[in-house]
């Protein structure tokens, strides 16, 4: 029997302590009292312990700073979501660049574990138990999951083996030896098709694929390949929309702090963010896909024919300043820039700076007329002209020319004389107002600024040279914008390349056209247009017309004016190169109510012309026909009514003349709007998804000339079964359908004049040419292009 | 301290001749001498506290906190492990709570004296249960603790309390409670059997709770303190040897010591421990630290996303700390301290010795569970699988503890010393005799809760 501490002598310390709470005594009262104290002691100790544990909690919180690094790294995860890059479309919504879903599927093989461990029937553990990576169950479970993935992806052979290998990969320790753990992150497959993505997404949502993640990824795709290739470009090609408007196009960098659970799956508080709403903005260009195609086609033909280095074509709507086509040749396919020539990776239409040569005389004349330094009728005597230490010469010497003829025959001496009549400061003011010597600020990377030194630094020779376009560097777009200012009645507008910007959620913001700034009076520009028209007039018997340099630009049904230019380019030594020439032609059409400026420059044509006895490098030969072809397609395409005063070509052939008469009559009867609507607006970027191997998507070939139809179908790996001639009016199968490659597409062609499109018209662009009624002619004014040998009297219009 | 009505032996003799009808209701209660009380103790007639509504409200309050936290802490588990069913655990918990509240209400109305009659059968039943668990139980997390949906160890705790209260009352009435042979040894043997069975599962936490109950209750009953120190010393030594020979447990104790140092800010917890033995504690610890003073707000815990294993059961306190901060933990701690305080009051004013021991045993059971759970989560005790009463998710725990709380409340009401074993009575609003009671039926006198209410 052990001794009760209470029976110990009081001097023993434990007994004394104990007696404080547990006094001796045998009466019921004492017992009860003792029991009471004992209960209080035990229960009180428990309470005290609770307080003590709470103290530990307080201490933990006080010292939390030491733990925060663990908590942050453990729990929060920064998920970067790849968002869709915006599309680039033409003005009608046809995709020039688009982003296609090409998701990747990744896995965390360590967490390829059953969602819960079944111990036996119906009974489960609440905590996921990590099975050893190399255990039989682990391998077996991974195999089932892998089989499922392989089945969902539909892969086989090498791809399947890759998936299986990745799923069973071991983690590697720091010393390079494989550990017994699985690797934490592997990719299983890339560039999934929509079908594969959908299958995987559904399986993950159903909880069938633990440890597997579908990552949104996109690839950039250019459904039209070379079409506007350098303009659309890639994000690493200069002067391209992709590079210059990258900030707009690029999707927002979405970084989501999400909770990361223990299996590293992100948990979003408000649900997974929808990547589509963070997508980049789509850019709608002012380019029209079909005009662009036609421009590229004819430009290529010319560059090939004249063995030139490259060519540039720009089409602009003079009323709005919209650039309808911005073509270059050689072009490149943004889908495949690796094989593109290095030179072709530039958008030279934007970057190219050159000495414009004779085309600049248009501005010279305009400034002269505006400043009343010259009139169209004034006769300017031409003799050898010495300026400083230089002699200014003409290629084709004349004794004297009128103001109008100074442009028609492109007399350097006459133009220099006109310029020298003005103060150089005044002259410079006009050039600056026309946008020369500074960047247009279209937002394009690598955009050329041209070069125009301040007038106080001009030497006399330089001043004289500027009058005929030497000693000044310009870009094609500057020239086009300047010509547009002359063509639209004197208002200079900055060219517009972006028509609208559309956010990912569909809100469209139209970019305004430049309100413009008046540079010339309407009176002046009408006179200049008259002079420009004369450039395209052949020599007349009465001597009124000396025969223009740009007769090759004449086209049926529409009047055209313009200016040729053949400019020697500066070389690196400060002189002029003998081999580097730019032959250009800038046309304005139709002349009585201008709608288009068409610019074509052919850089360094190199083909010997036996007729000329030298290399054909004149703008009138190499560029004017291209302008003609582009205008010939574009004007009816835009619904511009034919010019009542248009010249007949080849009036010596009565048959042809009669036919042309009929054509024009038909054209005039149909209003501009109903005759041709612009491209089918229903076509969207969804049409851009690539098709399977061996299949082809039928392109839209309606309203395109046969040569281009043939080309487009060939690009799409399809044949052509043509009927009739003219432009395509009917195609079977329809655009957008997917057929086997090589299938001939039946296209019915009709003469432009026979085309009657029943589709509701798109409202004509602001200030678009109103159809003129040939039934109500007026005789208020002489037609602009009055020189029309042998032609019947034509009704004239007031404009 | 609440007043204890004491009637001396002389008073009792005087009162015997009285006709009860001449006394007021309160006086009738005071003279009601419990017939079951041992003769020697009859002189001390304590005044039961009556129906302790504050304690009842605390229980319901803790259950409510448990209901909210059962969803908050288990939502990720449900999403992740049960095919996106976020309410998986909530729905089960609601079922458990419904059963628990029902059991609680029944137990409040069941005279606690009746448990003396089932003390041995209940103990035997739980022992058999513990054996059956070892034979047929299912293994979860390396432990075999579940017999069907039930954790027998939870029942064993209550059964052990009832058994101890009953057996010790017997010895007290025989004035043998301080003797080793009958006052301590038999109970120690019973505990050892139960402990052995629990260690086979293994469930060291429950075994230690039983040990604390054994020591505390024999101590309260008047066992010589030296026995407790002796057996406690032997037990601790045995445990030490056991731990030293079991590498896994040794690692845990080692981890615990590092945890202590880490909590005290004396060292950073080694990485291999964060990933190994201290993984659960460390993540719970992070949750407590992250919660700060005011917490992140309901539902905003991050550590519940699979980082704190068993965050809805044993470690729910860490999630409470993260979501409600120290304030929330303090409220829960205060609730338990209040519970203990009121349990103590009930025990001290219990009508009889059995009631006193039973009430203290149950209070100690609650107090131990809560204190150990707090201690484990806060890093002052090594990790044990003990639930936080009423707050943790877990059916067996909630139902058994609801029963225990009901018994405690009934002790407060004084039970019914004359109650015969019968089916539990229907709730008051179903009973017809209640109507007659108001009209002067003498049965009402033996309803002590009524009497004390009148006495206040």
PDB file of N, CA, C and O in Angstrom, chain A residues 428-436 438 492 517-519:
ATOM      1  N   UNK A 428       8.356  76.390-100.696  1.00  0.00           N
ATOM      2  CA  UNK A 428       8.562  75.370 -99.678  1.00  0.00           C
ATOM      3  C   UNK A 428       7.302  75.181 -98.831  1.00  0.00           C
ATOM      4  O   UNK A 428       6.950  74.060 -98.447  1.00  0.00           O
ATOM      5  N   UNK A 429       6.629  76.297 -98.563  1.00  0.00           N
ATOM      6  CA  UNK A 429       5.419  76.228 -97.738  1.00  0.00           C
ATOM      7  C   UNK A 429       4.400  75.275 -98.363  1.00  0.00           C
ATOM      8  O   UNK A 429       3.778  74.463 -97.678  1.00  0.00           O
ATOM      9  N   UNK A 430       4.266  75.375 -99.699  1.00  0.00           N
ATOM     10  CA  UNK A 430       3.332  74.476-100.381  1.00  0.00           C
ATOM     11  C   UNK A 430       3.763  73.023-100.259  1.00  0.00           C
ATOM     12  O   UNK A 430       2.959  72.126-100.002  1.00  0.00           O
ATOM     13  N   UNK A 431       5.073  72.810-100.448  1.00  0.00           N
ATOM     14  CA  UNK A 431       5.542  71.415-100.389  1.00  0.00           C
ATOM     15  C   UNK A 431       5.325  70.829 -98.998  1.00  0.00           C
ATOM     16  O   UNK A 431       4.934  69.683 -98.845  1.00  0.00           O
ATOM     17  N   UNK A 432       5.587  71.668 -97.987  1.00  0.00           N
ATOM     18  CA  UNK A 432       5.373  71.173 -96.611  1.00  0.00           C
ATOM     19  C   UNK A 432       3.894  70.895 -96.388  1.00  0.00           C
ATOM     20  O   UNK A 432       3.527  69.923 -95.728  1.00  0.00           O
ATOM     21  N   UNK A 433       3.055  71.784 -96.920  1.00  0.00           N
ATOM     22  CA  UNK A 433       1.612  71.585 -96.751  1.00  0.00           C
ATOM     23  C   UNK A 433       1.155  70.298 -97.423  1.00  0.00           C
ATOM     24  O   UNK A 433       0.185  69.671 -97.000  1.00  0.00           O
ATOM     25  N   UNK A 434       1.876  69.914 -98.471  1.00  0.00           N
ATOM     26  CA  UNK A 434       1.522  68.670 -99.167  1.00  0.00           C
ATOM     27  C   UNK A 434       2.148  67.452 -98.496  1.00  0.00           C
ATOM     28  O   UNK A 434       2.048  66.342 -99.000  1.00  0.00           O
ATOM     29  N   UNK A 435       2.793  67.680 -97.382  1.00  0.00           N
ATOM     30  CA  UNK A 435       3.254  66.542 -96.587  1.00  0.00           C
ATOM     31  C   UNK A 435       4.645  66.059 -96.922  1.00  0.00           C
ATOM     32  O   UNK A 435       5.035  64.985 -96.447  1.00  0.00           O
ATOM     33  N   UNK A 436       5.399  66.797 -97.726  1.00  0.00           N
ATOM     34  CA  UNK A 436       6.728  66.314 -98.088  1.00  0.00           C
ATOM     35  C   UNK A 436       7.732  66.653 -97.002  1.00  0.00           C
ATOM     36  O   UNK A 436       7.566  67.626 -96.260  1.00  0.00           O
ATOM     37  N   UNK A 438       8.421  65.088 -94.330  1.00  0.00           N
ATOM     38  CA  UNK A 438       8.202  64.556 -92.971  1.00  0.00           C
ATOM     39  C   UNK A 438       7.360  63.281 -93.070  1.00  0.00           C
ATOM     40  O   UNK A 438       6.687  63.033 -94.081  1.00  0.00           O
ATOM     41  N   UNK A 492      -5.714  68.623 -98.807  1.00  0.00           N
ATOM     42  CA  UNK A 492      -4.738  67.581 -98.500  1.00  0.00           C
ATOM     43  C   UNK A 492      -5.250  66.762 -97.322  1.00  0.00           C
ATOM     44  O   UNK A 492      -5.588  67.302 -96.272  1.00  0.00           O
ATOM     45  N   UNK A 517      -6.893  69.685 -95.177  1.00  0.00           N
ATOM     46  CA  UNK A 517      -6.426  71.058 -95.071  1.00  0.00           C
ATOM     47  C   UNK A 517      -6.350  71.579 -96.503  1.00  0.00           C
ATOM     48  O   UNK A 517      -5.793  70.930 -97.384  1.00  0.00           O
ATOM     49  N   UNK A 518      -6.963  72.697 -96.733  1.00  0.00           N
ATOM     50  CA  UNK A 518      -7.001  73.186 -98.118  1.00  0.00           C
ATOM     51  C   UNK A 518      -5.635  73.735 -98.499  1.00  0.00           C
ATOM     52  O   UNK A 518      -5.049  74.551 -97.799  1.00  0.00           O
ATOM     53  N   UNK A 519      -5.144  73.263 -99.621  1.00  0.00           N
ATOM     54  CA  UNK A 519      -3.844  73.719-100.115  1.00  0.00           C
ATOM     55  C   UNK A 519      -4.022  74.528-101.396  1.00  0.00           C
ATOM     56  O   UNK A 519      -3.421  75.584-101.572  1.00  0.00           O
TER      57      UNK A 519
END
